[in-house]
Amino acid sequence: MRLSQRAQSAEPFHAMAFGEQAGKLEAAGHHVIRLGLGEPDFGAPPAVRAAMREVMDGRPLPYTPAFGLPALREAIAGFYRDRHGVPIDPARIAVTPGASGALLLAAAATTDPGDEVILADPSYPCNRQLVETFGGTVVTAPTTPGSRYQLDAAAVDRAWTDRTSAVMVASPANPTGTSIPFTELVEVCRRAEARGAWRIIDEIYLDLADPSADGTPPRTILTADPDAIVINSFSKYFGMTGWRLGWCVLPPALVPAVERLAMNYFLCASTPAQIAALSCFTPDSLAVCEARRQELSARRAIALTGLAAIGLPVPVPPDGAFYIYFDVSPTGLTAWEFCRRALAEAHVAVTPGRDFGAQTAESHVRLSYTASQADLREGLNRLATFVRSLPAAT
């Protein structure tokens, strides 16, 4: 018996490994400040939690259709209409087991062996694994602070070959928390479409991005490219990480094929989670989520101020999500060693750049400002003490 090459070559997700180590320290009695995982500390809105308690009353909870409850798909379409001003046929929406399920379906439906998919470096590591699972080749395009660590049209042109089948963009992005300027995103999509390539746009953090100066919410790519494949989730804006519920918006031509794949891969998303998620779209729940977005903005300011005081540069301040990507080069440590020692000596969990790509693997660290303001300040104070103890700081 042997393991598949796919299983043997899959890279670990180091953020999770550091989280496990943090758990061991906590079990040993230490107070660990967790600034590593992208997991809001708020939990689901109160109405969603109440709906879940109600639905778990012993009633039968059968499978839903593969693409999810019709009522939930209609509610998601209404969210796009009311918040983003774009009409979407609910038939184009697939409810999935987390955004990971949506990304899996997108990769499965668009990637054949030998295809090349362009992603930014740095970017979310699991996307690379999904492309490679279906025999595709990931082409990582180096980015710079000047492009906000995002792809731009010039970077896509440089990475393009006759085997390019798709471009994947996350805006705002993990690990940097930065958004691609909307006009640049539109140009990237326009060039990809003109060459017959798919556009897979991760908008998981879109509704946590800063609004424009007049208060207008950030724009979904669907307003400019209605045939883009758009990925979203209940995990981040709605705070429902462990509920494992996401969705994707598909171009009409992909709907039948993706529905067949969904039937085969996971039948459907969790029935009780879907029923409870209907309560996400009430005025009260949306108001709760907006208040939490503003709280995250306040936490971001605390984290940026704290990192500046420590002397840890942030090349590009984020404008969304809940991540800051900072440079640890001044400490004289690699990113891996910085994270390892910060956890062991200061009991602060952060994530090394090794997860996110080659270019910043040894120099940058991701901080997730999803902890409370009190814990965030305590974690920054501990990091300051840790950095002052290093030879490079003396």
Coordinates of C-alpha atoms in Angstrom, one line a residue:
M1 CA 0.0 0.0 0.0
R2 CA 1.2 3.5 -0.7
L3 CA 0.1 7.1 -0.2
S4 CA -0.8 9.1 -3.3
Q5 CA 1.7 11.6 -4.5
R6 CA -0.9 14.2 -3.9
A7 CA -1.0 13.3 -0.2
Q8 CA 2.7 13.2 0.1
S9 CA 3.3 16.5 -1.5
A10 CA 0.7 18.6 0.3
E11 CA 2.3 21.3 2.4
P12 CA 1.2 21.7 6.0
F13 CA -0.7 24.9 6.9
H14 CA 1.7 26.3 9.5
A15 CA -0.8 28.7 11.0
M16 CA -2.7 25.7 12.2
A17 CA 0.4 24.1 13.6
F18 CA 1.3 27.1 15.6
G19 CA -2.3 27.2 16.8
E20 CA -2.0 23.6 18.0
Q21 CA 1.2 24.5 19.9
A22 CA -0.5 27.5 21.5
G23 CA -3.2 25.1 22.7
K24 CA -0.6 22.9 24.3
L25 CA 0.9 25.9 26.1
E26 CA -2.6 26.8 27.3
A27 CA -3.2 23.3 28.6
A28 CA 0.0 23.6 30.6
G29 CA -1.4 26.7 32.3
H30 CA 0.1 29.5 30.2
H31 CA -2.0 32.5 29.0
V32 CA -1.4 32.6 25.3
I33 CA -2.4 35.6 23.2
R34 CA -3.7 34.2 20.0
L35 CA -3.0 36.5 17.1
G36 CA -2.3 33.8 14.6
L37 CA -5.6 32.4 13.1
G38 CA -8.0 34.3 11.0
E39 CA -10.9 33.7 13.4
P40 CA -13.1 36.5 14.7
D41 CA -13.7 36.3 18.4
F42 CA -17.3 37.5 18.2
G43 CA -19.0 34.3 17.1
A44 CA -22.2 34.3 15.1
P45 CA -24.8 37.1 15.5
P46 CA -27.2 36.5 18.4
A47 CA -30.2 35.8 16.1
V48 CA -28.2 33.2 14.3
R49 CA -27.2 31.4 17.5
A50 CA -30.9 31.5 18.6
A51 CA -32.0 30.1 15.3
M52 CA -29.5 27.2 15.6
R53 CA -30.8 26.4 19.1
E54 CA -34.3 26.4 17.8
V55 CA -33.6 24.1 14.8
M56 CA -31.8 21.6 17.0
D57 CA -35.0 20.6 18.7
G58 CA -35.1 17.0 17.5
R59 CA -36.8 17.7 14.2
P60 CA -35.7 15.8 11.1
L61 CA -32.8 17.5 9.3
P62 CA -32.7 15.9 5.9
Y63 CA -30.3 16.8 3.0
T64 CA -31.0 20.0 1.2
P65 CA -30.6 20.3 -2.5
A66 CA -26.9 20.2 -3.5
F67 CA -26.7 24.0 -4.0
G68 CA -28.5 24.7 -0.7
L69 CA -31.8 25.8 0.6
P70 CA -33.7 27.9 -2.0
A71 CA -34.6 30.4 0.7
L72 CA -30.9 30.8 1.7
R73 CA -29.9 31.3 -1.9
E74 CA -32.6 33.9 -2.3
A75 CA -31.4 35.6 0.9
I76 CA -27.8 35.8 -0.4
A77 CA -29.0 37.2 -3.7
G78 CA -30.9 39.8 -1.8
F79 CA -27.8 40.7 0.1
Y80 CA -26.0 41.4 -3.2
R81 CA -28.9 43.5 -4.4
D82 CA -29.4 45.5 -1.2
R83 CA -25.7 46.0 -0.2
H84 CA -23.9 45.9 -3.5
G85 CA -26.5 47.0 -5.9
V86 CA -26.1 44.0 -8.2
P87 CA -29.0 41.7 -9.2
I88 CA -28.1 38.0 -9.2
D89 CA -30.3 35.1 -10.1
P90 CA -30.4 32.8 -7.0
A91 CA -30.0 29.9 -9.5
R92 CA -26.3 31.0 -9.9
I93 CA -25.6 30.7 -6.2
A94 CA -24.2 27.5 -4.7
V95 CA -24.1 27.2 -0.9
T96 CA -21.1 25.2 0.1
P97 CA -19.4 23.6 3.2
G98 CA -17.3 26.7 3.9
A99 CA -15.6 28.9 1.4
S100 CA -13.1 26.1 1.1
G101 CA -15.9 24.0 -0.5
A102 CA -16.6 26.8 -2.9
L103 CA -12.9 27.1 -3.8
L104 CA -12.7 23.3 -4.3
L105 CA -15.7 23.4 -6.7
A106 CA -14.2 26.3 -8.6
A107 CA -10.9 24.6 -9.0
A108 CA -12.5 21.3 -10.0
A109 CA -14.7 22.9 -12.6
T110 CA -12.0 24.9 -14.3
T111 CA -8.7 23.1 -13.9
D112 CA -7.4 20.2 -16.0
P113 CA -3.9 18.6 -15.8
G114 CA -1.4 20.9 -17.4
D115 CA -3.4 24.1 -16.9
E116 CA -1.7 27.1 -15.2
V117 CA -3.4 29.3 -12.7
I118 CA -1.9 32.7 -11.8
L119 CA -1.9 33.7 -8.1
A120 CA -0.2 36.5 -6.2
D121 CA 2.9 35.9 -4.0
P122 CA 2.0 36.2 -1.1
S123 CA -1.4 34.6 -1.1
Y124 CA -3.6 32.1 0.8
P125 CA -1.8 28.7 0.7
C126 CA -4.8 26.4 0.4
N127 CA -5.6 27.8 -3.0
R128 CA -2.3 26.5 -4.3
Q129 CA -3.0 23.1 -3.0
L130 CA -6.5 23.0 -4.6
V131 CA -5.2 23.9 -8.0
E132 CA -2.5 21.2 -7.7
T133 CA -5.0 18.6 -6.6
F134 CA -6.6 18.7 -10.0
G135 CA -3.3 18.6 -11.9
G136 CA -3.0 22.3 -12.4
T137 CA 0.2 24.2 -12.1
V138 CA 0.3 27.3 -9.9
V139 CA 2.2 30.3 -11.3
T140 CA 2.9 32.7 -8.5
A141 CA 3.4 36.3 -9.6
P142 CA 5.7 38.2 -7.3
T143 CA 4.1 41.4 -5.9
T144 CA 5.5 44.4 -4.1
P145 CA 4.4 47.0 -1.6
G146 CA 3.9 49.3 -4.7
S147 CA 1.1 47.1 -5.9
R148 CA -0.2 46.6 -2.3
Y149 CA 1.0 43.0 -2.5
Q150 CA -1.7 42.4 -5.1
L151 CA -1.7 41.3 -8.7
D152 CA -1.9 44.0 -11.3
A153 CA -2.4 43.8 -15.0
A154 CA 1.3 44.0 -15.7
A155 CA 2.1 41.2 -13.3
V156 CA -0.6 39.0 -14.9
D157 CA 0.9 39.8 -18.4
R158 CA 4.3 38.7 -17.2
A159 CA 3.0 35.4 -15.8
W160 CA 0.8 34.6 -18.7
T161 CA 1.5 31.6 -21.0
D162 CA -0.6 29.8 -23.6
R163 CA -1.4 27.3 -20.8
T164 CA -3.0 29.9 -18.5
S165 CA -6.6 28.8 -17.7
A166 CA -7.5 31.1 -14.7
V167 CA -6.4 34.0 -12.6
M168 CA -7.3 33.8 -8.8
V169 CA -7.4 37.1 -6.9
A170 CA -8.4 37.7 -3.3
S171 CA -9.4 41.2 -2.3
P172 CA -9.0 42.0 0.5
A173 CA -6.3 39.4 0.7
N174 CA -5.0 37.0 3.3
P175 CA -2.2 37.5 4.6
T176 CA -1.8 41.2 3.8
G177 CA -5.3 42.6 4.5
T178 CA -4.9 44.8 1.4
S179 CA -7.3 45.3 -1.4
I180 CA -6.6 45.6 -5.1
P181 CA -7.8 49.0 -6.5
F182 CA -11.1 48.2 -8.2
T183 CA -10.1 49.7 -11.5
E184 CA -7.0 47.4 -11.5
L185 CA -9.1 44.4 -10.6
V186 CA -11.4 45.2 -13.5
E187 CA -8.5 45.4 -15.9
V188 CA -7.1 42.1 -14.7
C189 CA -10.4 40.5 -15.3
R190 CA -10.9 42.1 -18.7
R191 CA -7.5 40.9 -19.9
A192 CA -8.1 37.3 -18.6
E193 CA -11.6 37.2 -20.2
A194 CA -10.2 38.4 -23.5
R195 CA -7.8 35.5 -23.5
G196 CA -10.4 33.0 -22.6
A197 CA -9.4 32.4 -19.0
W198 CA -11.6 32.1 -15.9
R199 CA -11.5 34.8 -13.2
I200 CA -11.9 33.3 -9.7
I201 CA -12.3 36.2 -7.3
D202 CA -12.2 35.5 -3.5
E203 CA -14.4 38.1 -1.8
I204 CA -14.4 36.4 1.6
Y205 CA -13.3 39.6 3.3
L206 CA -15.0 42.1 1.0
D207 CA -17.6 43.2 3.5
L208 CA -14.9 43.7 6.1
A209 CA -13.1 46.2 3.8
D210 CA -13.2 49.9 4.5
P211 CA -16.0 51.8 2.8
S212 CA -15.3 54.7 0.5
A213 CA -15.2 58.2 1.9
D214 CA -18.9 58.7 1.2
G215 CA -19.7 55.5 3.1
T216 CA -20.4 53.3 0.0
P217 CA -19.5 49.7 0.6
P218 CA -16.7 48.2 -1.3
R219 CA -17.6 46.9 -4.7
T220 CA -18.0 43.3 -5.8
I221 CA -16.4 42.4 -9.1
L222 CA -19.8 41.2 -10.2
T223 CA -20.7 44.8 -10.9
A224 CA -18.1 44.9 -13.7
D225 CA -17.6 41.2 -14.6
P226 CA -20.8 39.3 -14.2
D227 CA -19.2 36.1 -15.4
A228 CA -16.5 36.0 -12.8
I229 CA -16.6 33.1 -10.3
V230 CA -17.0 34.8 -6.9
I231 CA -16.2 33.1 -3.6
N232 CA -17.7 34.2 -0.3
S233 CA -18.2 32.9 3.2
F234 CA -20.3 33.2 6.4
S235 CA -17.0 32.8 8.4
K236 CA -15.6 36.3 8.4
Y237 CA -18.1 39.1 8.1
F238 CA -20.7 37.0 9.9
G239 CA -18.2 35.4 12.4
M240 CA -19.3 31.8 11.7
T241 CA -15.9 30.1 11.2
G242 CA -16.8 26.7 12.8
W243 CA -20.2 26.6 11.1
R244 CA -18.5 25.7 7.8
L245 CA -20.8 27.5 5.5
G246 CA -19.9 29.5 2.4
W247 CA -21.1 30.2 -1.1
C248 CA -20.0 30.9 -4.7
V249 CA -21.7 32.9 -7.5
L250 CA -21.2 31.1 -10.8
P251 CA -21.6 32.2 -14.4
P252 CA -24.7 30.5 -15.9
A253 CA -22.6 28.3 -18.1
L254 CA -20.9 26.6 -15.1
V255 CA -24.0 26.0 -13.0
P256 CA -25.0 22.5 -14.3
A257 CA -21.4 21.1 -14.1
V258 CA -20.7 22.6 -10.7
E259 CA -24.0 21.2 -9.4
R260 CA -23.0 17.7 -10.5
L261 CA -19.6 18.1 -8.8
A262 CA -21.3 19.3 -5.6
M263 CA -23.6 16.3 -5.5
N264 CA -20.6 14.0 -5.8
Y265 CA -18.2 15.8 -3.4
F266 CA -20.4 16.6 -0.4
L267 CA -24.1 16.2 -1.3
C268 CA -24.9 19.5 0.5
A269 CA -23.8 21.8 3.2
S270 CA -25.0 21.3 6.8
T271 CA -28.7 21.6 6.9
P272 CA -29.0 23.2 10.4
A273 CA -26.2 25.7 9.6
Q274 CA -28.1 26.7 6.5
I275 CA -31.4 27.2 8.3
A276 CA -29.7 29.2 11.0
A277 CA -27.8 31.3 8.4
L278 CA -31.1 32.7 7.2
S279 CA -31.0 34.9 10.3
C280 CA -27.8 36.6 9.1
F281 CA -29.7 38.8 6.7
T282 CA -32.1 40.4 9.1
P283 CA -31.7 44.1 9.8
D284 CA -30.6 43.4 13.4
S285 CA -27.9 40.9 12.4
L286 CA -26.5 43.1 9.7
A287 CA -26.3 46.0 12.2
V288 CA -24.4 43.7 14.6
C289 CA -22.0 42.8 11.8
E290 CA -21.4 46.4 10.8
A291 CA -20.7 47.3 14.5
R292 CA -18.2 44.4 14.5
R293 CA -16.5 45.7 11.4
Q294 CA -16.0 49.0 13.0
E295 CA -14.6 47.3 16.1
L296 CA -12.1 45.5 13.9
S297 CA -11.1 48.8 12.4
A298 CA -10.4 50.1 15.9
R299 CA -8.3 47.0 16.7
R300 CA -6.4 47.5 13.5
A301 CA -5.4 51.0 14.6
I302 CA -4.2 49.6 18.0
A303 CA -2.1 47.0 16.2
L304 CA -0.6 49.4 13.7
T305 CA 0.4 51.8 16.4
G306 CA 1.8 49.0 18.5
L307 CA 3.9 47.5 15.7
A308 CA 5.3 51.0 14.8
A309 CA 6.3 51.5 18.5
I310 CA 8.1 48.2 18.5
G311 CA 9.9 49.1 15.3
L312 CA 8.4 46.3 13.2
P313 CA 7.6 47.9 9.7
V314 CA 4.3 47.4 8.0
P315 CA 5.1 48.0 4.3
V316 CA 1.4 48.3 3.3
P317 CA -1.2 49.2 5.9
P318 CA -4.3 47.0 5.4
D319 CA -7.7 48.3 4.4
G320 CA -9.8 45.3 5.2
A321 CA -10.0 41.7 6.5
F322 CA -8.2 41.5 9.9
Y323 CA -4.6 40.9 9.1
I324 CA -1.4 42.9 9.2
Y325 CA 1.7 41.7 7.3
F326 CA 4.8 43.1 9.0
D327 CA 8.5 42.8 8.4
V328 CA 10.7 41.2 11.1
S329 CA 14.0 41.7 9.3
P330 CA 15.1 44.4 11.9
T331 CA 15.1 41.8 14.6
G332 CA 17.7 39.7 12.9
L333 CA 15.5 36.7 13.0
T334 CA 13.8 34.8 10.2
A335 CA 10.0 34.9 10.2
W336 CA 9.9 31.3 11.3
E337 CA 12.3 31.8 14.2
F338 CA 10.5 35.0 15.2
C339 CA 7.2 33.1 15.4
R340 CA 8.7 30.1 17.2
R341 CA 10.4 32.2 19.8
A342 CA 7.5 34.7 20.3
L343 CA 5.3 31.7 21.1
A344 CA 7.7 30.0 23.3
E345 CA 9.1 33.0 25.2
A346 CA 6.3 35.6 25.0
H347 CA 3.4 33.3 24.6
V348 CA 2.1 35.2 21.6
A349 CA 1.0 33.2 18.6
V350 CA 1.5 34.8 15.1
T351 CA 2.0 33.2 11.7
P352 CA 5.2 33.0 9.7
G353 CA 5.3 34.1 6.1
R354 CA 6.3 30.6 5.0
D355 CA 2.6 29.8 4.6
F356 CA 2.0 32.4 2.0
G357 CA 4.7 32.2 -0.7
A358 CA 8.4 32.3 -1.4
Q359 CA 9.0 36.0 -1.7
T360 CA 8.3 37.0 1.9
A361 CA 8.7 33.6 3.5
E362 CA 11.7 34.5 5.7
S363 CA 11.0 38.2 6.3
H364 CA 7.3 38.7 7.1
V365 CA 4.9 37.6 9.7
R366 CA 1.1 37.8 9.7
L367 CA -0.7 39.2 12.7
S368 CA -4.5 38.6 13.0
Y369 CA -6.1 41.3 15.1
T370 CA -9.2 39.3 16.0
A371 CA -8.5 39.2 19.7
S372 CA -10.1 41.7 22.1
Q373 CA -8.6 45.1 22.5
A374 CA -7.3 44.2 25.9
D375 CA -5.6 41.0 24.6
L376 CA -4.3 42.8 21.6
R377 CA -2.6 45.4 23.7
E378 CA -1.2 42.7 26.0
G379 CA 0.1 40.8 23.0
L380 CA 1.8 43.8 21.6
N381 CA 3.4 44.6 25.0
R382 CA 4.7 41.1 25.2
L383 CA 6.1 41.3 21.6
A384 CA 7.8 44.6 22.5
T385 CA 9.5 43.0 25.5
F386 CA 10.5 40.1 23.4
V387 CA 12.0 42.2 20.6
R388 CA 13.9 44.4 23.1
S389 CA 15.5 41.2 24.5
L390 CA 17.0 40.3 21.1
P391 CA 20.6 41.1 20.3
A392 CA 19.6 43.1 17.2
A393 CA 17.7 45.5 19.4
T394 CA 20.6 46.3 21.8

